Amino acid sequence: MPTQKNPLDARHSLQILQMEPKGIPSNSSNQQLVSGDESDGYPSDSSPSPRPNTINNRVTRSQWVTVAILCFVNLINYMDRFTVAGVLEDIQKDFSFGDDKGGLLQTAFVISYMVFAPLFGYLGDRYSRRGIMAFGVFLWGLTTLLGSFMQSYNWFLLMRALVGIGEASYSTIAPTIISDLFVKDLRSKMLALFYFAIPVGSGLGYIVGSETAHFGGSWHWGLRVTPILGAIAVLLILFVMVDPERGQAEGHTELHHTDYATDIKDLVNNRSFMWSTFGFTCVAFVAGALSWWGPIFILNGMQLQPGKENMKLADVSLTFGIITMLSGVVGVPLGATLAQKLRVNYPRADPLICAVGLLISAPLLFAASITVTSNAILCYTLIFLGEVALNLNWSIVADILLYVVVPTRRSTAEAFQILLSHALGDAGSPYLIGLMSEYFKTILVPADVDVSGLTAENVTAAADLSVKFHSLQYALFTTNFVEIIGGLFFLLTALYIVADKRSADLATSDDMPEQGITNIFADEESVTTAHQRRNNLS
């Protein structure tokens, strides 16, 4: 049995006091890795720990250009997703289908998106990320354009499913490029900028879809804007964007990828990653349901107000899109800023902010759904506040993944998170809400209307406006319960975040403590886990 060192000896050694330079890894990143104070602002032990050499905090021009390209593609990515939502009522009328098939359009997209994410995650950890992303953006742009020419529901459904394949290749890889360009707080800021494009792009999707369709005289024109922007994005990715070496920012380009089974086993055993993924799954469920059905639900509620019977979906989509963008403008950077400020003194702050955001959002969105038939301004205000609270988590969840997972597994981790969060989240929520809405219609339709044997489309036609509104309202109440569950998952993440962050750091450290020694670096379990990861990566 190896001799156990005295923790006091380790605590007072030159190496621990950072008076001995041995083991401090070099870092090729060109941004400042640590601040002038004692803490680096990330979950850690309260005692000092070895850090990379501090380098100037200048962001190079090529890095800014790369981040700008990634943000641009993410923006049009989410624009493309929600142009359909902005003209959904027109598509339903054109193809004559009910809420269930309306929800299936988004569900088909998300299913293909999540199914192909693991494939692109595997490829992204091993092959050219630039080539994979360019292929994906080209594919979703092409299939979106082709979808605008479809004349039947089934063909249109197929095109939306193919769009999901293209988007999967981009979403699994883009955050890992940012992680290989930046570290610590600078990485958090860049991720906030990247995920800032999600609510803004979603809001633009409603606006561009509805307004372009209005000026073009057909919903088909609403789907023909993003393919043009996608073609520009392909050229920027291929000829302008920088694709850094994996682990470059942390100075760990010598690490090698492991086999896929080892990657998955490590991720499943990573408690912070798994609980935060479950929490993000609840976010995806809520965001998917509200973004898809929100405009139609608000329209139905507004039309029940005296004098607003003739309100159009385009009017609601425009307002809803603006609110979605503004909530992102406020929520995403607010979440990132709170995390950077609070984690200095509270290492578990990241998951706690996500939890609080969801637990605050639930009652606000519930109240919005109650007031939509009586006070439009109050309803929109509550939606804005609820979405701000929901948007707090976007960049934080991504940051958690990147600092609890070693560099060579991050694309796989992104893909795994996409698969799980969408499989149990927004892959089913639009369709589930649509099914529940159709079911409630059969209950709420007046007794003198016989709905036995009627299809969903005929039940929808038989229902009056009040029935349509309340059936969708009852179905959307589900999202409030899911937000509460998500908050609990993030609270569980907070229990393990410190140890898992230390374990990931130690796994890539050149100065690995002896296995079994409990010292200021980590608890014994974290050191053991770190040794296992280090052996796999070497």
PDB file of C-alpha atoms in Angstrom, residues 264-471:
ATOM      1  CA  ILE A 264     -20.674   8.081 -23.102  1.00  0.00           C
ATOM      2  CA  LYS A 265     -19.824   6.197 -19.891  1.00  0.00           C
ATOM      3  CA  ASP A 266     -17.938   9.208 -18.546  1.00  0.00           C
ATOM      4  CA  LEU A 267     -20.801  11.580 -19.395  1.00  0.00           C
ATOM      5  CA  VAL A 268     -23.431   9.355 -17.795  1.00  0.00           C
ATOM      6  CA  ASN A 269     -21.352   9.227 -14.606  1.00  0.00           C
ATOM      7  CA  ASN A 270     -20.898  13.004 -14.598  1.00  0.00           C
ATOM      8  CA  ARG A 271     -23.626  14.038 -12.150  1.00  0.00           C
ATOM      9  CA  SER A 272     -23.517  17.776 -12.823  1.00  0.00           C
ATOM     10  CA  PHE A 273     -23.754  17.185 -16.550  1.00  0.00           C
ATOM     11  CA  MET A 274     -26.669  14.768 -16.219  1.00  0.00           C
ATOM     12  CA  TRP A 275     -28.766  16.801 -13.754  1.00  0.00           C
ATOM     13  CA  SER A 276     -28.189  20.026 -15.687  1.00  0.00           C
ATOM     14  CA  THR A 277     -29.195  18.185 -18.866  1.00  0.00           C
ATOM     15  CA  PHE A 278     -32.432  17.065 -17.213  1.00  0.00           C
ATOM     16  CA  GLY A 279     -33.039  20.650 -16.133  1.00  0.00           C
ATOM     17  CA  PHE A 280     -32.364  21.890 -19.650  1.00  0.00           C
ATOM     18  CA  THR A 281     -34.784  19.258 -20.938  1.00  0.00           C
ATOM     19  CA  CYS A 282     -37.544  20.981 -18.988  1.00  0.00           C
ATOM     20  CA  VAL A 283     -36.470  24.327 -20.452  1.00  0.00           C
ATOM     21  CA  ALA A 284     -36.625  22.822 -23.955  1.00  0.00           C
ATOM     22  CA  PHE A 285     -40.106  21.396 -23.269  1.00  0.00           C
ATOM     23  CA  VAL A 286     -41.449  24.761 -22.144  1.00  0.00           C
ATOM     24  CA  ALA A 287     -39.679  26.827 -24.811  1.00  0.00           C
ATOM     25  CA  GLY A 288     -40.806  24.456 -27.551  1.00  0.00           C
ATOM     26  CA  ALA A 289     -44.443  24.499 -26.492  1.00  0.00           C
ATOM     27  CA  LEU A 290     -44.686  28.257 -25.869  1.00  0.00           C
ATOM     28  CA  SER A 291     -42.794  29.322 -28.973  1.00  0.00           C
ATOM     29  CA  TRP A 292     -44.932  27.112 -31.203  1.00  0.00           C
ATOM     30  CA  TRP A 293     -48.374  27.715 -29.711  1.00  0.00           C
ATOM     31  CA  GLY A 294     -47.888  31.103 -28.044  1.00  0.00           C
ATOM     32  CA  PRO A 295     -48.994  33.345 -30.949  1.00  0.00           C
ATOM     33  CA  ILE A 296     -52.132  31.323 -31.750  1.00  0.00           C
ATOM     34  CA  PHE A 297     -53.054  31.072 -28.057  1.00  0.00           C
ATOM     35  CA  ILE A 298     -52.685  34.830 -27.582  1.00  0.00           C
ATOM     36  CA  LEU A 299     -54.672  35.474 -30.766  1.00  0.00           C
ATOM     37  CA  ASN A 300     -57.563  33.323 -29.543  1.00  0.00           C
ATOM     38  CA  GLY A 301     -57.533  35.081 -26.182  1.00  0.00           C
ATOM     39  CA  MET A 302     -57.374  38.560 -27.688  1.00  0.00           C
ATOM     40  CA  GLN A 303     -60.256  37.805 -30.053  1.00  0.00           C
ATOM     41  CA  LEU A 304     -62.445  37.109 -27.029  1.00  0.00           C
ATOM     42  CA  GLN A 305     -62.008  40.733 -25.937  1.00  0.00           C
ATOM     43  CA  PRO A 306     -64.766  43.134 -27.141  1.00  0.00           C
ATOM     44  CA  GLY A 307     -63.746  45.018 -30.269  1.00  0.00           C
ATOM     45  CA  LYS A 308     -60.831  42.710 -31.125  1.00  0.00           C
ATOM     46  CA  GLU A 309     -62.770  39.987 -32.898  1.00  0.00           C
ATOM     47  CA  ASN A 310     -61.042  40.701 -36.226  1.00  0.00           C
ATOM     48  CA  MET A 311     -57.458  40.684 -34.941  1.00  0.00           C
ATOM     49  CA  LYS A 312     -55.061  38.776 -37.231  1.00  0.00           C
ATOM     50  CA  LEU A 313     -52.248  36.356 -36.416  1.00  0.00           C
ATOM     51  CA  ALA A 314     -49.741  38.644 -38.146  1.00  0.00           C
ATOM     52  CA  ASP A 315     -50.462  41.354 -35.553  1.00  0.00           C
ATOM     53  CA  VAL A 316     -49.896  38.974 -32.658  1.00  0.00           C
ATOM     54  CA  SER A 317     -46.814  37.375 -34.249  1.00  0.00           C
ATOM     55  CA  LEU A 318     -45.194  40.791 -34.636  1.00  0.00           C
ATOM     56  CA  THR A 319     -45.768  41.728 -30.988  1.00  0.00           C
ATOM     57  CA  PHE A 320     -44.862  38.269 -29.718  1.00  0.00           C
ATOM     58  CA  GLY A 321     -41.677  38.337 -31.784  1.00  0.00           C
ATOM     59  CA  ILE A 322     -40.644  41.723 -30.398  1.00  0.00           C
ATOM     60  CA  ILE A 323     -41.291  40.544 -26.835  1.00  0.00           C
ATOM     61  CA  THR A 324     -39.293  37.365 -27.469  1.00  0.00           C
ATOM     62  CA  MET A 325     -36.350  39.397 -28.769  1.00  0.00           C
ATOM     63  CA  LEU A 326     -36.452  41.917 -25.919  1.00  0.00           C
ATOM     64  CA  SER A 327     -36.653  39.167 -23.318  1.00  0.00           C
ATOM     65  CA  GLY A 328     -33.526  37.663 -24.852  1.00  0.00           C
ATOM     66  CA  VAL A 329     -31.765  41.013 -24.950  1.00  0.00           C
ATOM     67  CA  VAL A 330     -32.364  41.305 -21.201  1.00  0.00           C
ATOM     68  CA  GLY A 331     -32.418  37.686 -20.008  1.00  0.00           C
ATOM     69  CA  VAL A 332     -29.398  36.048 -21.640  1.00  0.00           C
ATOM     70  CA  PRO A 333     -26.773  38.688 -20.698  1.00  0.00           C
ATOM     71  CA  LEU A 334     -28.404  39.122 -17.282  1.00  0.00           C
ATOM     72  CA  GLY A 335     -27.974  35.414 -16.569  1.00  0.00           C
ATOM     73  CA  ALA A 336     -24.358  35.464 -17.726  1.00  0.00           C
ATOM     74  CA  THR A 337     -23.569  38.596 -15.707  1.00  0.00           C
ATOM     75  CA  LEU A 338     -25.170  37.238 -12.543  1.00  0.00           C
ATOM     76  CA  ALA A 339     -23.209  34.007 -12.941  1.00  0.00           C
ATOM     77  CA  GLN A 340     -19.874  35.801 -13.394  1.00  0.00           C
ATOM     78  CA  LYS A 341     -20.460  38.044 -10.373  1.00  0.00           C
ATOM     79  CA  LEU A 342     -21.923  35.495  -7.972  1.00  0.00           C
ATOM     80  CA  ARG A 343     -19.753  32.461  -8.688  1.00  0.00           C
ATOM     81  CA  VAL A 344     -16.703  34.309  -7.294  1.00  0.00           C
ATOM     82  CA  ASN A 345     -18.073  33.946  -3.762  1.00  0.00           C
ATOM     83  CA  TYR A 346     -20.741  31.284  -4.378  1.00  0.00           C
ATOM     84  CA  PRO A 347     -19.262  28.436  -6.444  1.00  0.00           C
ATOM     85  CA  ARG A 348     -22.687  26.809  -6.861  1.00  0.00           C
ATOM     86  CA  ALA A 349     -24.243  29.973  -8.281  1.00  0.00           C
ATOM     87  CA  ASP A 350     -24.588  28.774 -11.891  1.00  0.00           C
ATOM     88  CA  PRO A 351     -27.187  26.008 -11.372  1.00  0.00           C
ATOM     89  CA  LEU A 352     -28.903  28.020  -8.608  1.00  0.00           C
ATOM     90  CA  ILE A 353     -29.517  30.922 -11.011  1.00  0.00           C
ATOM     91  CA  CYS A 354     -31.037  28.482 -13.521  1.00  0.00           C
ATOM     92  CA  ALA A 355     -33.265  27.002 -10.816  1.00  0.00           C
ATOM     93  CA  VAL A 356     -34.476  30.374  -9.569  1.00  0.00           C
ATOM     94  CA  GLY A 357     -35.158  31.496 -13.138  1.00  0.00           C
ATOM     95  CA  LEU A 358     -37.463  28.555 -13.802  1.00  0.00           C
ATOM     96  CA  LEU A 359     -39.235  28.803 -10.455  1.00  0.00           C
ATOM     97  CA  ILE A 360     -39.922  32.506 -11.064  1.00  0.00           C
ATOM     98  CA  SER A 361     -40.972  31.998 -14.687  1.00  0.00           C
ATOM     99  CA  ALA A 362     -43.679  29.423 -13.880  1.00  0.00           C
ATOM    100  CA  PRO A 363     -46.112  31.698 -11.954  1.00  0.00           C
ATOM    101  CA  LEU A 364     -45.479  34.626 -14.314  1.00  0.00           C
ATOM    102  CA  LEU A 365     -46.404  32.642 -17.423  1.00  0.00           C
ATOM    103  CA  PHE A 366     -49.377  31.097 -15.626  1.00  0.00           C
ATOM    104  CA  ALA A 367     -50.662  34.565 -14.782  1.00  0.00           C
ATOM    105  CA  ALA A 368     -50.141  35.657 -18.400  1.00  0.00           C
ATOM    106  CA  SER A 369     -52.331  32.828 -19.663  1.00  0.00           C
ATOM    107  CA  ILE A 370     -55.099  33.904 -17.258  1.00  0.00           C
ATOM    108  CA  THR A 371     -55.066  37.612 -18.146  1.00  0.00           C
ATOM    109  CA  VAL A 372     -54.887  37.287 -21.949  1.00  0.00           C
ATOM    110  CA  THR A 373     -58.678  37.579 -22.351  1.00  0.00           C
ATOM    111  CA  SER A 374     -59.010  40.720 -20.240  1.00  0.00           C
ATOM    112  CA  ASN A 375     -55.860  42.883 -20.342  1.00  0.00           C
ATOM    113  CA  ALA A 376     -53.497  42.710 -23.304  1.00  0.00           C
ATOM    114  CA  ILE A 377     -50.838  45.016 -21.826  1.00  0.00           C
ATOM    115  CA  LEU A 378     -50.680  43.086 -18.555  1.00  0.00           C
ATOM    116  CA  CYS A 379     -50.529  39.796 -20.452  1.00  0.00           C
ATOM    117  CA  TYR A 380     -47.636  40.908 -22.652  1.00  0.00           C
ATOM    118  CA  THR A 381     -45.809  42.337 -19.619  1.00  0.00           C
ATOM    119  CA  LEU A 382     -46.088  39.036 -17.754  1.00  0.00           C
ATOM    120  CA  ILE A 383     -44.939  37.107 -20.820  1.00  0.00           C
ATOM    121  CA  PHE A 384     -41.916  39.387 -21.110  1.00  0.00           C
ATOM    122  CA  LEU A 385     -40.954  38.921 -17.455  1.00  0.00           C
ATOM    123  CA  GLY A 386     -41.564  35.165 -17.610  1.00  0.00           C
ATOM    124  CA  GLU A 387     -39.399  34.810 -20.711  1.00  0.00           C
ATOM    125  CA  VAL A 388     -36.633  36.939 -19.164  1.00  0.00           C
ATOM    126  CA  ALA A 389     -36.526  34.524 -16.211  1.00  0.00           C
ATOM    127  CA  LEU A 390     -36.549  31.544 -18.597  1.00  0.00           C
ATOM    128  CA  ASN A 391     -33.738  33.042 -20.704  1.00  0.00           C
ATOM    129  CA  LEU A 392     -31.395  33.358 -17.716  1.00  0.00           C
ATOM    130  CA  ASN A 393     -30.238  29.791 -18.223  1.00  0.00           C
ATOM    131  CA  TRP A 394     -29.185  29.587 -21.897  1.00  0.00           C
ATOM    132  CA  SER A 395     -25.518  30.553 -21.662  1.00  0.00           C
ATOM    133  CA  ILE A 396     -25.136  29.226 -18.109  1.00  0.00           C
ATOM    134  CA  VAL A 397     -26.160  25.666 -19.025  1.00  0.00           C
ATOM    135  CA  ALA A 398     -23.726  25.732 -21.947  1.00  0.00           C
ATOM    136  CA  ASP A 399     -20.973  27.018 -19.658  1.00  0.00           C
ATOM    137  CA  ILE A 400     -21.642  24.264 -17.116  1.00  0.00           C
ATOM    138  CA  LEU A 401     -21.262  21.631 -19.822  1.00  0.00           C
ATOM    139  CA  LEU A 402     -17.982  23.073 -21.050  1.00  0.00           C
ATOM    140  CA  TYR A 403     -16.297  23.300 -17.644  1.00  0.00           C
ATOM    141  CA  VAL A 404     -17.378  19.895 -16.287  1.00  0.00           C
ATOM    142  CA  VAL A 405     -16.489  17.999 -19.502  1.00  0.00           C
ATOM    143  CA  VAL A 406     -12.945  17.528 -20.833  1.00  0.00           C
ATOM    144  CA  PRO A 407     -12.165  19.177 -24.219  1.00  0.00           C
ATOM    145  CA  THR A 408     -12.090  16.005 -26.332  1.00  0.00           C
ATOM    146  CA  ARG A 409     -15.625  15.016 -25.307  1.00  0.00           C
ATOM    147  CA  ARG A 410     -17.416  18.335 -25.630  1.00  0.00           C
ATOM    148  CA  SER A 411     -19.004  17.792 -29.051  1.00  0.00           C
ATOM    149  CA  THR A 412     -20.193  14.399 -27.870  1.00  0.00           C
ATOM    150  CA  ALA A 413     -21.526  16.007 -24.679  1.00  0.00           C
ATOM    151  CA  GLU A 414     -23.341  18.692 -26.705  1.00  0.00           C
ATOM    152  CA  ALA A 415     -24.860  15.983 -28.891  1.00  0.00           C
ATOM    153  CA  PHE A 416     -25.844  13.873 -25.882  1.00  0.00           C
ATOM    154  CA  GLN A 417     -27.493  16.874 -24.260  1.00  0.00           C
ATOM    155  CA  ILE A 418     -29.318  17.740 -27.471  1.00  0.00           C
ATOM    156  CA  LEU A 419     -30.535  14.159 -27.857  1.00  0.00           C
ATOM    157  CA  LEU A 420     -31.826  13.843 -24.313  1.00  0.00           C
ATOM    158  CA  SER A 421     -33.227  17.349 -23.903  1.00  0.00           C
ATOM    159  CA  HIS A 422     -35.071  17.271 -27.202  1.00  0.00           C
ATOM    160  CA  ALA A 423     -36.217  13.655 -26.952  1.00  0.00           C
ATOM    161  CA  LEU A 424     -37.936  14.403 -23.650  1.00  0.00           C
ATOM    162  CA  GLY A 425     -38.391  18.136 -24.271  1.00  0.00           C
ATOM    163  CA  ASP A 426     -39.410  20.031 -27.361  1.00  0.00           C
ATOM    164  CA  ALA A 427     -39.516  16.985 -29.648  1.00  0.00           C
ATOM    165  CA  GLY A 428     -42.825  16.074 -28.106  1.00  0.00           C
ATOM    166  CA  SER A 429     -44.132  19.211 -26.424  1.00  0.00           C
ATOM    167  CA  PRO A 430     -45.646  20.959 -29.511  1.00  0.00           C
ATOM    168  CA  TYR A 431     -47.361  17.746 -30.585  1.00  0.00           C
ATOM    169  CA  LEU A 432     -48.350  16.832 -27.019  1.00  0.00           C
ATOM    170  CA  ILE A 433     -49.905  20.253 -26.450  1.00  0.00           C
ATOM    171  CA  GLY A 434     -51.739  19.952 -29.776  1.00  0.00           C
ATOM    172  CA  LEU A 435     -53.089  16.516 -28.851  1.00  0.00           C
ATOM    173  CA  MET A 436     -54.203  17.715 -25.430  1.00  0.00           C
ATOM    174  CA  SER A 437     -55.865  20.737 -27.013  1.00  0.00           C
ATOM    175  CA  GLU A 438     -57.835  18.529 -29.416  1.00  0.00           C
ATOM    176  CA  TYR A 439     -58.849  16.265 -26.521  1.00  0.00           C
ATOM    177  CA  PHE A 440     -60.101  19.188 -24.435  1.00  0.00           C
ATOM    178  CA  LYS A 441     -62.098  20.411 -27.426  1.00  0.00           C
ATOM    179  CA  THR A 442     -64.117  17.195 -27.434  1.00  0.00           C
ATOM    180  CA  ILE A 443     -64.943  17.845 -23.770  1.00  0.00           C
ATOM    181  CA  LEU A 444     -65.620  21.581 -24.061  1.00  0.00           C
ATOM    182  CA  VAL A 445     -67.656  21.562 -27.286  1.00  0.00           C
ATOM    183  CA  PRO A 446     -71.320  22.391 -26.443  1.00  0.00           C
ATOM    184  CA  ALA A 447     -73.522  19.409 -25.655  1.00  0.00           C
ATOM    185  CA  ASP A 448     -75.737  19.990 -28.685  1.00  0.00           C
ATOM    186  CA  VAL A 449     -72.798  19.313 -31.015  1.00  0.00           C
ATOM    187  CA  ASP A 450     -72.176  15.615 -31.654  1.00  0.00           C
ATOM    188  CA  VAL A 451     -68.408  15.040 -31.980  1.00  0.00           C
ATOM    189  CA  SER A 452     -68.549  11.243 -32.034  1.00  0.00           C
ATOM    190  CA  GLY A 453     -66.755   9.918 -35.093  1.00  0.00           C
ATOM    191  CA  LEU A 454     -65.440  13.330 -36.107  1.00  0.00           C
ATOM    192  CA  THR A 455     -61.800  13.821 -37.087  1.00  0.00           C
ATOM    193  CA  ALA A 456     -59.643  16.358 -35.261  1.00  0.00           C
ATOM    194  CA  GLU A 457     -60.090  18.781 -38.155  1.00  0.00           C
ATOM    195  CA  ASN A 458     -63.893  18.536 -37.956  1.00  0.00           C
ATOM    196  CA  VAL A 459     -63.881  18.911 -34.175  1.00  0.00           C
ATOM    197  CA  THR A 460     -61.807  22.065 -34.595  1.00  0.00           C
ATOM    198  CA  ALA A 461     -64.315  23.398 -37.111  1.00  0.00           C
ATOM    199  CA  ALA A 462     -67.216  22.607 -34.787  1.00  0.00           C
ATOM    200  CA  ALA A 463     -65.634  24.346 -31.798  1.00  0.00           C
ATOM    201  CA  ASP A 464     -66.304  28.031 -31.246  1.00  0.00           C
ATOM    202  CA  LEU A 465     -63.566  30.525 -30.382  1.00  0.00           C
ATOM    203  CA  SER A 466     -64.047  30.189 -26.614  1.00  0.00           C
ATOM    204  CA  VAL A 467     -63.615  26.419 -26.816  1.00  0.00           C
ATOM    205  CA  LYS A 468     -60.480  26.752 -28.971  1.00  0.00           C
ATOM    206  CA  PHE A 469     -58.973  29.197 -26.485  1.00  0.00           C
ATOM    207  CA  HIS A 470     -59.720  27.257 -23.315  1.00  0.00           C
ATOM    208  CA  SER A 471     -58.674  23.895 -24.762  1.00  0.00           C
TER     209      SER A 471
END
